[in-house]
PDB file of C-alpha atoms in Angstrom:
ATOM      1  CA  SER A   1       5.612  34.076  44.305  1.00  0.00           C
ATOM      2  CA  ILE A   2       3.246  32.041  46.152  1.00  0.00           C
ATOM      3  CA  CYS A   3       0.159  34.304  45.235  1.00  0.00           C
ATOM      4  CA  LEU A   4       1.557  33.934  41.486  1.00  0.00           C
ATOM      5  CA  GLN A   5       1.458  30.476  41.677  1.00  0.00           C
ATOM      6  CA  PHE A   6      -2.000  30.170  43.201  1.00  0.00           C
ATOM      7  CA  THR A   7      -3.343  32.496  40.586  1.00  0.00           C
ATOM      8  CA  MET A   8      -1.984  30.524  37.779  1.00  0.00           C
ATOM      9  CA  LYS A   9      -3.301  27.203  39.335  1.00  0.00           C
ATOM     10  CA  MET A  10      -6.747  29.045  39.499  1.00  0.00           C
ATOM     11  CA  ARG A  11      -6.642  30.077  35.741  1.00  0.00           C
ATOM     12  CA  MET A  12      -5.581  26.529  34.830  1.00  0.00           C
ATOM     13  CA  TRP A  13      -8.788  25.142  36.659  1.00  0.00           C
ATOM     14  CA  ASP A  14     -11.090  27.925  35.428  1.00  0.00           C
ATOM     15  CA  GLN A  15      -9.986  26.933  31.861  1.00  0.00           C
ATOM     16  CA  PHE A  16     -10.665  23.263  32.724  1.00  0.00           C
ATOM     17  CA  ALA A  17     -14.155  23.965  34.340  1.00  0.00           C
ATOM     18  CA  SER A  18     -14.986  26.051  31.087  1.00  0.00           C
ATOM     19  CA  MET A  19     -14.130  22.955  29.177  1.00  0.00           C
ATOM     20  CA  CYS A  20     -16.422  20.617  31.226  1.00  0.00           C
ATOM     21  CA  LEU A  21     -19.165  23.115  30.834  1.00  0.00           C
ATOM     22  CA  ALA A  22     -18.822  22.896  26.970  1.00  0.00           C
ATOM     23  CA  VAL A  23     -18.610  19.076  26.879  1.00  0.00           C
ATOM     24  CA  VAL A  24     -21.847  19.018  29.053  1.00  0.00           C
ATOM     25  CA  THR A  25     -23.696  21.437  26.996  1.00  0.00           C
ATOM     26  CA  CYS A  26     -22.850  19.138  24.031  1.00  0.00           C
ATOM     27  CA  THR A  27     -24.082  16.108  25.511  1.00  0.00           C
ATOM     28  CA  ILE A  28     -27.268  17.415  26.666  1.00  0.00           C
ATOM     29  CA  GLY A  29     -27.980  18.691  23.459  1.00  0.00           C
ATOM     30  CA  CYS A  30     -27.327  15.494  21.808  1.00  0.00           C
ATOM     31  CA  ALA A  31     -29.531  13.763  24.091  1.00  0.00           C
ATOM     32  CA  PHE A  32     -32.540  16.006  23.453  1.00  0.00           C
ATOM     33  CA  THR A  33     -32.229  15.628  19.660  1.00  0.00           C
ATOM     34  CA  GLY A  34     -31.998  12.954  19.398  1.00  0.00           C
ATOM     35  CA  GLY A  35     -13.923 -15.203   7.451  1.00  0.00           C
ATOM     36  CA  MET A  36     -11.405 -12.916   5.917  1.00  0.00           C
ATOM     37  CA  PRO A  37      -8.582 -11.106   7.641  1.00  0.00           C
ATOM     38  CA  PRO A  38      -9.058  -7.474   8.457  1.00  0.00           C
ATOM     39  CA  ARG A  39      -8.060  -4.959   5.745  1.00  0.00           C
ATOM     40  CA  GLN A  40      -4.620  -3.498   6.391  1.00  0.00           C
ATOM     41  CA  ARG A  41      -4.194   0.273   7.009  1.00  0.00           C
ATOM     42  CA  GLY A  42      -3.667   2.022   3.711  1.00  0.00           C
ATOM     43  CA  GLU A  43      -5.264  -0.691   1.513  1.00  0.00           C
ATOM     44  CA  HIS A  44      -7.320   0.795  -1.187  1.00  0.00           C
ATOM     45  CA  LEU A  45     -11.335   0.000  -0.669  1.00  0.00           C
ATOM     46  CA  VAL A  46     -13.393   1.611  -3.009  1.00  0.00           C
ATOM     47  CA  LEU A  47     -16.953   1.786  -2.089  1.00  0.00           C
ATOM     48  CA  LYS A  48     -19.439  -0.199  -4.160  1.00  0.00           C
ATOM     49  CA  ALA A  49     -21.939   1.939  -6.216  1.00  0.00           C
ATOM     50  CA  GLU A  50     -25.542   0.666  -7.037  1.00  0.00           C
ATOM     51  CA  GLY A  51     -25.462   0.238 -10.720  1.00  0.00           C
ATOM     52  CA  ALA A  52     -23.735   3.257 -12.374  1.00  0.00           C
ATOM     53  CA  GLY A  53     -24.625   5.839  -9.647  1.00  0.00           C
ATOM     54  CA  ARG A  54     -22.841   7.048  -6.594  1.00  0.00           C
ATOM     55  CA  PRO A  55     -22.189   4.670  -3.674  1.00  0.00           C
ATOM     56  CA  VAL A  56     -24.695   5.374  -0.861  1.00  0.00           C
ATOM     57  CA  VAL A  57     -23.637   5.902   2.874  1.00  0.00           C
ATOM     58  CA  ALA A  58     -26.570   5.831   5.458  1.00  0.00           C
ATOM     59  CA  VAL A  59     -26.715   8.287   8.445  1.00  0.00           C
ATOM     60  CA  LEU A  60     -28.424   6.988  11.442  1.00  0.00           C
ATOM     61  CA  GLY A  61     -29.619   9.892  13.593  1.00  0.00           C
ATOM     62  CA  ALA A  62     -29.891  12.174  10.520  1.00  0.00           C
ATOM     63  CA  ASN A  63     -32.127  14.814  12.251  1.00  0.00           C
ATOM     64  CA  GLY A  64     -29.802  15.558  15.204  1.00  0.00           C
ATOM     65  CA  ARG A  65     -27.710  18.735  14.853  1.00  0.00           C
ATOM     66  CA  THR A  66     -24.469  16.591  13.811  1.00  0.00           C
ATOM     67  CA  GLY A  67     -26.387  14.049  11.751  1.00  0.00           C
ATOM     68  CA  SER A  68     -27.810  16.519   9.683  1.00  0.00           C
ATOM     69  CA  MET A  69     -24.200  18.101   9.018  1.00  0.00           C
ATOM     70  CA  ILE A  70     -22.927  14.684   8.060  1.00  0.00           C
ATOM     71  CA  VAL A  71     -25.638  14.088   5.479  1.00  0.00           C
ATOM     72  CA  GLU A  72     -25.082  17.649   4.084  1.00  0.00           C
ATOM     73  CA  ALA A  73     -20.995  16.921   4.132  1.00  0.00           C
ATOM     74  CA  LEU A  74     -21.660  13.437   2.302  1.00  0.00           C
ATOM     75  CA  ALA A  75     -23.931  15.361  -0.251  1.00  0.00           C
ATOM     76  CA  ARG A  76     -20.724  17.244  -1.215  1.00  0.00           C
ATOM     77  CA  SER A  77     -18.845  13.982  -1.353  1.00  0.00           C
ATOM     78  CA  PRO A  78     -18.517  11.380  -4.175  1.00  0.00           C
ATOM     79  CA  ALA A  79     -21.103   9.298  -2.076  1.00  0.00           C
ATOM     80  CA  LYS A  80     -24.860   9.933  -1.877  1.00  0.00           C
ATOM     81  CA  PRO A  81     -26.305  10.159   1.440  1.00  0.00           C
ATOM     82  CA  ARG A  82     -29.293   8.330   2.730  1.00  0.00           C
ATOM     83  CA  ALA A  83     -30.701  10.145   5.934  1.00  0.00           C
ATOM     84  CA  LEU A  84     -32.467   7.910   8.302  1.00  0.00           C
ATOM     85  CA  THR A  85     -34.569   9.177  10.988  1.00  0.00           C
ATOM     86  CA  ARG A  86     -37.325   7.591  13.379  1.00  0.00           C
ATOM     87  CA  SER A  87     -39.945   9.781  11.491  1.00  0.00           C
ATOM     88  CA  GLY A  88     -38.774   8.961   8.089  1.00  0.00           C
ATOM     89  CA  LYS A  89     -38.727  12.697   7.537  1.00  0.00           C
ATOM     90  CA  TRP A  90     -35.372  14.617   7.013  1.00  0.00           C
ATOM     91  CA  LYS A  91     -35.344  18.434   7.879  1.00  0.00           C
ATOM     92  CA  GLY A  92     -31.759  19.191   7.382  1.00  0.00           C
ATOM     93  CA  SER A  93     -29.835  22.012   9.193  1.00  0.00           C
ATOM     94  CA  GLU A  94     -30.755  25.540   9.322  1.00  0.00           C
ATOM     95  CA  GLY A  95     -29.977  27.266   6.159  1.00  0.00           C
ATOM     96  CA  SER A  96     -28.817  24.037   4.302  1.00  0.00           C
ATOM     97  CA  LYS A  97     -28.169  24.506   0.528  1.00  0.00           C
ATOM     98  CA  VAL A  98     -28.015  20.877  -0.221  1.00  0.00           C
ATOM     99  CA  ASN A  99     -30.242  19.788  -2.915  1.00  0.00           C
ATOM    100  CA  ARG A 100     -32.797  17.603  -1.705  1.00  0.00           C
ATOM    101  CA  GLU A 101     -32.774  15.591  -4.581  1.00  0.00           C
ATOM    102  CA  ASP A 102     -29.002  14.550  -3.830  1.00  0.00           C
ATOM    103  CA  VAL A 103     -30.324  13.059  -0.486  1.00  0.00           C
ATOM    104  CA  GLU A 104     -32.093   9.613  -0.118  1.00  0.00           C
ATOM    105  CA  VAL A 105     -34.603   9.903   2.917  1.00  0.00           C
ATOM    106  CA  GLY A 106     -35.810   6.779   4.914  1.00  0.00           C
ATOM    107  CA  GLN A 107     -37.173   5.443   8.202  1.00  0.00           C
ATOM    108  CA  ALA A 108     -35.234   3.434  10.686  1.00  0.00           C
ATOM    109  CA  ASP A 109     -35.427   2.675  14.411  1.00  0.00           C
ATOM    110  CA  VAL A 110     -31.854   1.965  15.885  1.00  0.00           C
ATOM    111  CA  THR A 111     -33.702  -0.203  18.654  1.00  0.00           C
ATOM    112  CA  ASP A 112     -35.097  -2.548  16.008  1.00  0.00           C
ATOM    113  CA  SER A 113     -32.954  -4.922  14.124  1.00  0.00           C
ATOM    114  CA  GLY A 114     -35.569  -5.549  11.491  1.00  0.00           C
ATOM    115  CA  SER A 115     -36.008  -1.661  10.602  1.00  0.00           C
ATOM    116  CA  LEU A 116     -32.133  -1.516  10.371  1.00  0.00           C
ATOM    117  CA  ALA A 117     -31.987  -4.392   8.109  1.00  0.00           C
ATOM    118  CA  LEU A 118     -34.472  -2.737   5.674  1.00  0.00           C
ATOM    119  CA  ALA A 119     -33.181   0.698   6.059  1.00  0.00           C
ATOM    120  CA  LEU A 120     -29.399  -0.286   5.367  1.00  0.00           C
ATOM    121  CA  ALA A 121     -30.189  -2.451   2.220  1.00  0.00           C
ATOM    122  CA  GLY A 122     -27.607  -1.517  -0.442  1.00  0.00           C
ATOM    123  CA  VAL A 123     -25.569   0.802   1.262  1.00  0.00           C
ATOM    124  CA  SER A 124     -21.683   0.890   1.219  1.00  0.00           C
ATOM    125  CA  ALA A 125     -21.099   2.412   4.635  1.00  0.00           C
ATOM    126  CA  VAL A 126     -23.027   3.527   7.811  1.00  0.00           C
ATOM    127  CA  VAL A 127     -22.569   6.533  10.075  1.00  0.00           C
ATOM    128  CA  PHE A 128     -24.046   5.844  13.340  1.00  0.00           C
ATOM    129  CA  ALA A 129     -24.929   9.364  14.800  1.00  0.00           C
ATOM    130  CA  ALA A 130     -27.826   8.467  16.830  1.00  0.00           C
ATOM    131  CA  ALA A 131     -28.394   9.449  20.704  1.00  0.00           C
ATOM    132  CA  TYR A 132     -30.788   8.892  23.098  1.00  0.00           C
ATOM    133  CA  SER A 133     -33.825  11.153  23.539  1.00  0.00           C
ATOM    134  CA  ARG A 134     -34.597  12.340  27.100  1.00  0.00           C
ATOM    135  CA  GLY A 135     -37.949  11.142  28.100  1.00  0.00           C
ATOM    136  CA  LYS A 136     -38.272   8.938  25.008  1.00  0.00           C
ATOM    137  CA  THR A 137     -35.373   6.552  25.173  1.00  0.00           C
ATOM    138  CA  GLU A 138     -32.576   5.527  27.356  1.00  0.00           C
ATOM    139  CA  PRO A 139     -28.885   5.480  26.607  1.00  0.00           C
ATOM    140  CA  LYS A 140     -28.507   1.668  27.152  1.00  0.00           C
ATOM    141  CA  ASP A 141     -31.310   1.216  24.291  1.00  0.00           C
ATOM    142  CA  VAL A 142     -29.597   3.647  21.702  1.00  0.00           C
ATOM    143  CA  ASP A 143     -26.157   4.621  22.466  1.00  0.00           C
ATOM    144  CA  ASN A 144     -25.228   0.892  23.372  1.00  0.00           C
ATOM    145  CA  GLY A 145     -28.091  -1.450  22.360  1.00  0.00           C
ATOM    146  CA  GLY A 146     -28.902   0.549  19.185  1.00  0.00           C
ATOM    147  CA  LEU A 147     -25.298   0.848  18.117  1.00  0.00           C
ATOM    148  CA  VAL A 148     -24.649  -3.029  18.540  1.00  0.00           C
ATOM    149  CA  LYS A 149     -27.879  -3.872  16.632  1.00  0.00           C
ATOM    150  CA  CYS A 150     -26.447  -1.538  13.910  1.00  0.00           C
ATOM    151  CA  ALA A 151     -22.881  -3.286  13.882  1.00  0.00           C
ATOM    152  CA  LYS A 152     -24.547  -6.698  13.608  1.00  0.00           C
ATOM    153  CA  VAL A 153     -26.704  -5.545  10.514  1.00  0.00           C
ATOM    154  CA  VAL A 154     -23.456  -4.144   9.110  1.00  0.00           C
ATOM    155  CA  LEU A 155     -21.676  -7.645   9.614  1.00  0.00           C
ATOM    156  CA  GLU A 156     -24.725  -9.614   8.219  1.00  0.00           C
ATOM    157  CA  LYS A 157     -24.824  -7.527   5.228  1.00  0.00           C
ATOM    158  CA  GLY A 158     -21.276  -7.207   4.510  1.00  0.00           C
ATOM    159  CA  ILE A 159     -21.371  -3.441   4.656  1.00  0.00           C
ATOM    160  CA  GLU A 160     -17.771  -2.176   4.170  1.00  0.00           C
ATOM    161  CA  ARG A 161     -17.658   0.405   6.870  1.00  0.00           C
ATOM    162  CA  LEU A 162     -19.449   1.517  10.226  1.00  0.00           C
ATOM    163  CA  VAL A 163     -18.512   5.256  11.235  1.00  0.00           C
ATOM    164  CA  VAL A 164     -19.602   5.844  15.074  1.00  0.00           C
ATOM    165  CA  VAL A 165     -20.088   9.325  16.369  1.00  0.00           C
ATOM    166  CA  SER A 166     -19.188   8.803  20.436  1.00  0.00           C
ATOM    167  CA  SER A 167     -17.987  11.225  22.925  1.00  0.00           C
ATOM    168  CA  ALA A 168     -14.449  12.188  24.520  1.00  0.00           C
ATOM    169  CA  SER A 169     -14.057  10.927  28.009  1.00  0.00           C
ATOM    170  CA  VAL A 170     -15.983   7.704  27.573  1.00  0.00           C
ATOM    171  CA  THR A 171     -13.067   5.967  29.203  1.00  0.00           C
ATOM    172  CA  ARG A 172     -12.581   8.395  31.962  1.00  0.00           C
ATOM    173  CA  PRO A 173     -15.580   8.406  34.171  1.00  0.00           C
ATOM    174  CA  TYR A 174     -13.315   9.552  37.068  1.00  0.00           C
ATOM    175  CA  ALA A 175     -12.649  12.540  35.339  1.00  0.00           C
ATOM    176  CA  PRO A 176     -14.660  15.666  36.201  1.00  0.00           C
ATOM    177  CA  VAL A 177     -16.415  15.540  32.717  1.00  0.00           C
ATOM    178  CA  GLY A 178     -17.214  12.019  32.750  1.00  0.00           C
ATOM    179  CA  VAL A 179     -18.697  12.294  36.330  1.00  0.00           C
ATOM    180  CA  LEU A 180     -20.898  15.149  35.350  1.00  0.00           C
ATOM    181  CA  LEU A 181     -22.000  13.535  32.050  1.00  0.00           C
ATOM    182  CA  ASN A 182     -22.799  10.156  33.543  1.00  0.00           C
ATOM    183  CA  THR A 183     -24.706  11.636  36.459  1.00  0.00           C
ATOM    184  CA  ILE A 184     -26.811  14.032  34.528  1.00  0.00           C
ATOM    185  CA  GLY A 185     -26.944  11.974  31.366  1.00  0.00           C
ATOM    186  CA  SER A 186     -28.271   8.399  32.713  1.00  0.00           C
ATOM    187  CA  GLY A 187     -24.962   7.152  32.336  1.00  0.00           C
ATOM    188  CA  VAL A 188     -24.675   7.808  28.860  1.00  0.00           C
ATOM    189  CA  LEU A 189     -20.748   7.713  28.564  1.00  0.00           C
ATOM    190  CA  SER A 190     -20.801   4.083  30.105  1.00  0.00           C
ATOM    191  CA  GLU A 191     -23.254   3.157  27.765  1.00  0.00           C
ATOM    192  CA  LYS A 192     -21.207   4.616  24.680  1.00  0.00           C
ATOM    193  CA  LEU A 193     -18.278   2.745  26.193  1.00  0.00           C
ATOM    194  CA  LYS A 194     -20.086  -0.603  26.341  1.00  0.00           C
ATOM    195  CA  GLY A 195     -21.367  -0.232  22.669  1.00  0.00           C
ATOM    196  CA  GLU A 196     -17.955   0.829  21.555  1.00  0.00           C
ATOM    197  CA  GLU A 197     -16.233  -2.273  23.092  1.00  0.00           C
ATOM    198  CA  LYS A 198     -18.941  -4.633  21.812  1.00  0.00           C
ATOM    199  CA  VAL A 199     -18.425  -3.109  18.267  1.00  0.00           C
ATOM    200  CA  LYS A 200     -14.800  -3.969  18.503  1.00  0.00           C
ATOM    201  CA  GLU A 201     -15.358  -7.379  19.755  1.00  0.00           C
ATOM    202  CA  LEU A 202     -17.922  -8.091  16.714  1.00  0.00           C
ATOM    203  CA  PHE A 203     -15.477  -6.890  13.902  1.00  0.00           C
ATOM    204  CA  GLU A 204     -12.450  -8.652  15.225  1.00  0.00           C
ATOM    205  CA  ASN A 205     -11.143 -10.511  12.069  1.00  0.00           C
ATOM    206  CA  ALA A 206     -14.121  -9.316  10.135  1.00  0.00           C
ATOM    207  CA  GLU A 207     -13.841  -7.863   6.637  1.00  0.00           C
ATOM    208  CA  SER A 208     -15.979  -4.851   7.341  1.00  0.00           C
ATOM    209  CA  THR A 209     -14.048  -2.212   9.389  1.00  0.00           C
ATOM    210  CA  TYR A 210     -15.151   0.432  12.141  1.00  0.00           C
ATOM    211  CA  THR A 211     -13.984   4.085  12.879  1.00  0.00           C
ATOM    212  CA  ILE A 212     -14.972   5.591  16.134  1.00  0.00           C
ATOM    213  CA  VAL A 213     -14.707   9.242  16.415  1.00  0.00           C
ATOM    214  CA  ARG A 214     -15.002  10.623  19.783  1.00  0.00           C
ATOM    215  CA  PRO A 215     -15.626  14.743  19.526  1.00  0.00           C
ATOM    216  CA  GLY A 216     -15.006  17.187  22.479  1.00  0.00           C
ATOM    217  CA  GLY A 217     -17.245  19.616  23.258  1.00  0.00           C
ATOM    218  CA  LEU A 218     -19.567  20.345  20.092  1.00  0.00           C
ATOM    219  CA  THR A 219     -20.368  23.934  19.185  1.00  0.00           C
ATOM    220  CA  MET A 220     -22.288  25.385  16.378  1.00  0.00           C
ATOM    221  CA  ASP A 221     -19.506  27.517  15.129  1.00  0.00           C
ATOM    222  CA  PRO A 222     -18.223  27.701  11.772  1.00  0.00           C
ATOM    223  CA  PRO A 223     -15.877  25.034  10.512  1.00  0.00           C
ATOM    224  CA  VAL A 224     -12.121  25.688  11.261  1.00  0.00           C
ATOM    225  CA  GLY A 225     -10.674  23.181   8.710  1.00  0.00           C
ATOM    226  CA  PHE A 226      -8.807  20.123   9.172  1.00  0.00           C
ATOM    227  CA  ALA A 227      -5.381  22.098   9.702  1.00  0.00           C
ATOM    228  CA  GLU A 228      -6.952  23.666  12.673  1.00  0.00           C
ATOM    229  CA  LEU A 229      -7.744  20.324  14.205  1.00  0.00           C
ATOM    230  CA  GLN A 230      -5.984  17.706  16.398  1.00  0.00           C
ATOM    231  CA  PHE A 231      -6.863  14.032  16.858  1.00  0.00           C
ATOM    232  CA  ASN A 232      -5.777  12.229  19.949  1.00  0.00           C
ATOM    233  CA  GLN A 233      -5.761   8.324  21.023  1.00  0.00           C
ATOM    234  CA  GLY A 234      -5.889   7.252  24.715  1.00  0.00           C
ATOM    235  CA  ASP A 235      -8.768   9.684  25.699  1.00  0.00           C
ATOM    236  CA  THR A 236      -6.307  12.045  27.671  1.00  0.00           C
ATOM    237  CA  TYR A 237      -7.499  15.366  26.072  1.00  0.00           C
ATOM    238  CA  VAL A 238     -10.431  17.350  25.563  1.00  0.00           C
ATOM    239  CA  GLY A 239     -11.457  20.602  23.541  1.00  0.00           C
ATOM    240  CA  ASN A 240     -14.276  22.264  21.938  1.00  0.00           C
ATOM    241  CA  VAL A 241     -14.656  21.385  18.166  1.00  0.00           C
ATOM    242  CA  PRO A 242     -17.566  22.724  15.447  1.00  0.00           C
ATOM    243  CA  ARG A 243     -20.006  20.221  14.351  1.00  0.00           C
ATOM    244  CA  ALA A 244     -19.494  21.043  11.175  1.00  0.00           C
ATOM    245  CA  ASP A 245     -15.995  19.678  11.420  1.00  0.00           C
ATOM    246  CA  VAL A 246     -17.011  16.495  12.993  1.00  0.00           C
ATOM    247  CA  ALA A 247     -19.386  16.079  10.050  1.00  0.00           C
ATOM    248  CA  ALA A 248     -16.646  16.713   7.637  1.00  0.00           C
ATOM    249  CA  VAL A 249     -14.368  14.130   9.215  1.00  0.00           C
ATOM    250  CA  CYS A 250     -17.067  11.458   9.346  1.00  0.00           C
ATOM    251  CA  ALA A 251     -17.701  12.089   5.640  1.00  0.00           C
ATOM    252  CA  VAL A 252     -14.091  11.455   4.946  1.00  0.00           C
ATOM    253  CA  ALA A 253     -13.891   8.263   7.080  1.00  0.00           C
ATOM    254  CA  ALA A 254     -17.107   6.918   5.453  1.00  0.00           C
ATOM    255  CA  THR A 255     -15.740   7.565   1.881  1.00  0.00           C
ATOM    256  CA  ASP A 256     -11.884   7.647   1.836  1.00  0.00           C
ATOM    257  CA  PRO A 257     -10.693   5.397  -0.685  1.00  0.00           C
ATOM    258  CA  LEU A 258      -7.602   4.234   1.289  1.00  0.00           C
ATOM    259  CA  ASN A 259      -9.949   3.726   4.261  1.00  0.00           C
ATOM    260  CA  SER A 260      -7.321   5.247   6.398  1.00  0.00           C
ATOM    261  CA  GLY A 261      -9.417   5.289   9.598  1.00  0.00           C
ATOM    262  CA  ALA A 262     -10.039   1.572   9.532  1.00  0.00           C
ATOM    263  CA  ASN A 263     -10.257  -0.021  12.888  1.00  0.00           C
ATOM    264  CA  LYS A 264      -9.190   3.167  14.827  1.00  0.00           C
ATOM    265  CA  THR A 265     -10.764   5.135  17.754  1.00  0.00           C
ATOM    266  CA  PHE A 266      -9.739   8.852  18.285  1.00  0.00           C
ATOM    267  CA  GLU A 267     -10.792  12.063  19.881  1.00  0.00           C
ATOM    268  CA  MET A 268     -10.798  15.395  18.031  1.00  0.00           C
ATOM    269  CA  PHE A 269     -11.013  18.999  18.734  1.00  0.00           C
ATOM    270  CA  LYS A 270      -9.556  22.398  17.766  1.00  0.00           C
ATOM    271  CA  ALA A 271      -6.042  22.452  18.563  1.00  0.00           C
ATOM    272  CA  ARG A 272      -5.900  25.713  20.402  1.00  0.00           C
ATOM    273  CA  THR A 273      -8.711  24.477  22.943  1.00  0.00           C
ATOM    274  CA  ARG A 274      -6.928  21.327  24.060  1.00  0.00           C
ATOM    275  CA  GLU A 275      -7.069  20.461  27.721  1.00  0.00           C
ATOM    276  CA  PRO A 276      -6.029  17.439  29.579  1.00  0.00           C
ATOM    277  CA  LEU A 277      -9.013  15.527  31.029  1.00  0.00           C
ATOM    278  CA  LEU A 278      -6.862  15.440  34.378  1.00  0.00           C
ATOM    279  CA  PRO A 279      -3.884  17.540  35.225  1.00  0.00           C
ATOM    280  CA  TRP A 280      -1.135  14.659  35.086  1.00  0.00           C
ATOM    281  CA  TYR A 281      -2.436  13.972  31.378  1.00  0.00           C
ATOM    282  CA  ARG A 282      -0.174  16.837  30.300  1.00  0.00           C
ATOM    283  CA  GLY A 283       2.814  14.541  29.692  1.00  0.00           C
ATOM    284  CA  LYS A 284       4.218  13.617  26.461  1.00  0.00           C
ATOM    285  CA  THR A 285       2.307  11.522  24.119  1.00  0.00           C
ATOM    286  CA  ARG A 286       2.919  10.186  20.587  1.00  0.00           C
ATOM    287  CA  TYR A 287      -0.652   9.865  19.874  1.00  0.00           C
ATOM    288  CA  VAL A 288      -1.537  13.556  18.763  1.00  0.00           C
ATOM    289  CA  VAL A 289      -1.978  14.243  15.065  1.00  0.00           C
ATOM    290  CA  GLY A 290      -2.535  17.778  13.846  1.00  0.00           C
ATOM    291  CA  ASN A 291      -1.461  20.518  11.627  1.00  0.00           C
ATOM    292  CA  ILE A 292      -2.303  18.586   8.445  1.00  0.00           C
ATOM    293  CA  ARG A 293      -4.551  19.808   5.832  1.00  0.00           C
ATOM    294  CA  ASP A 294      -5.831  16.642   4.440  1.00  0.00           C
ATOM    295  CA  CYS A 295      -7.982  14.562   6.784  1.00  0.00           C
ATOM    296  CA  SER A 296      -7.195  11.299   5.031  1.00  0.00           C
ATOM    297  CA  ALA A 297      -3.514  11.852   5.916  1.00  0.00           C
ATOM    298  CA  MET A 298      -4.468  12.755   9.303  1.00  0.00           C
ATOM    299  CA  LEU A 299      -6.738   9.340   9.929  1.00  0.00           C
ATOM    300  CA  ALA A 300      -3.694   7.413   8.320  1.00  0.00           C
ATOM    301  CA  ARG A 301      -1.323   8.819  11.060  1.00  0.00           C
ATOM    302  CA  LEU A 302      -3.259   7.296  13.703  1.00  0.00           C
ATOM    303  CA  ARG A 303      -2.532   4.010  15.208  1.00  0.00           C
ATOM    304  CA  PRO A 304      -4.691   0.958  14.837  1.00  0.00           C
ATOM    305  CA  ASP A 305      -6.629   0.472  18.424  1.00  0.00           C
ATOM    306  CA  LYS A 306      -4.450  -2.532  19.133  1.00  0.00           C
ATOM    307  CA  GLU A 307      -1.322  -0.484  19.177  1.00  0.00           C
ATOM    308  CA  VAL A 308      -2.519   2.064  21.396  1.00  0.00           C
ATOM    309  CA  TYR A 309      -1.640   1.192  25.085  1.00  0.00           C
ATOM    310  CA  ASP A 310       1.011   3.412  26.602  1.00  0.00           C
ATOM    311  CA  VAL A 311      -1.336   6.017  28.117  1.00  0.00           C
ATOM    312  CA  PRO A 312      -1.773   7.486  31.625  1.00  0.00           C
ATOM    313  CA  GLY A 313      -4.237   5.810  34.065  1.00  0.00           C
ATOM    314  CA  MET A 314      -6.667   7.170  36.769  1.00  0.00           C
ATOM    315  CA  LEU A 315      -3.780   8.201  39.366  1.00  0.00           C
ATOM    316  CA  PRO A 316      -0.436   9.641  38.523  1.00  0.00           C
ATOM    317  CA  ILE A 317       1.445   6.925  40.413  1.00  0.00           C
ATOM    318  CA  SER A 318       4.273   6.162  37.891  1.00  0.00           C
ATOM    319  CA  LEU A 319       6.501   7.930  35.277  1.00  0.00           C
ATOM    320  CA  ALA A 320       5.557   4.778  32.982  1.00  0.00           C
ATOM    321  CA  ASP A 321       2.271   6.487  32.596  1.00  0.00           C
ATOM    322  CA  PHE A 322       4.011   8.578  29.916  1.00  0.00           C
ATOM    323  CA  ALA A 323       6.295   5.983  28.396  1.00  0.00           C
ATOM    324  CA  LEU A 324       7.008   6.012  25.102  1.00  0.00           C
ATOM    325  CA  GLY A 325       8.219   3.184  23.080  1.00  0.00           C
ATOM    326  CA  TRP A 326       7.444   0.867  20.343  1.00  0.00           C
ATOM    327  CA  ALA A 327       3.818  -0.610  20.045  1.00  0.00           C
ATOM    328  CA  ARG A 328       3.435  -4.168  21.567  1.00  0.00           C
ATOM    329  CA  LYS A 329       2.895  -7.016  19.134  1.00  0.00           C
TER     330      LYS A 329
END
């Protein structure tokens, strides 16, 4: 029985190590590619359109592998995407069937507020999918500073929504995944978290809303669809997820008439690949949402960030780590 228990534990940690490798690969790939009261959850928010046309949603980091797929997902939505890149040229993903006439293309540098102000003129929502480029930029300038500059422009221009592509494990630097990514990625997770926190501070009591999406290990697999995905809050689980599914979720968050993702932060992954970031995170939680075919409905089931609090900490020192109860007021 001792041998059996040892074998089972080894298998568990083998699975966990594989998950760490997937998230590491994802982050390295991203790095190289480089007032009025807030709206209530469920309140209808119809995106403004220029004239009689489709509302425009800007995508920063549109030449990245995930960013390009977000542009394509938006092209299939009621909105018109504006692909914004540092070069001013958009290449699209390999094998893309999107009609280029359905995509506006422009130039923007997330480290330059003036550039952002020009590029975001007339848009109804912004998806921030930019990431630092090794050897060219630093995480503090893009994943943190660039995001904050973008958020300020969104508020100054009265843009309705900001959707941010972040990463799982940003609040868990002591987990194996967090240690690895911050070590090899110049502190990228720490900078992403600083950017997230500043966005939440800036949007406090603002009419504009934010949605922060934290994908697990990104893959180039075909999309599995919303019903095969899980969302989680509290940064306790990780798993693999196709970039195409992340793109689809971002497109819904940016265009959903109900704005169901307003002022919410969540992790996402394929349900069958879910693993705890640390072994004692296997406990019961009320923050996992899944087995739903409609993305807007999944977003609606999530809780506003202010209502997410009863999640485990760094060490398994108390059963209260997994306490369930009503959200604090």
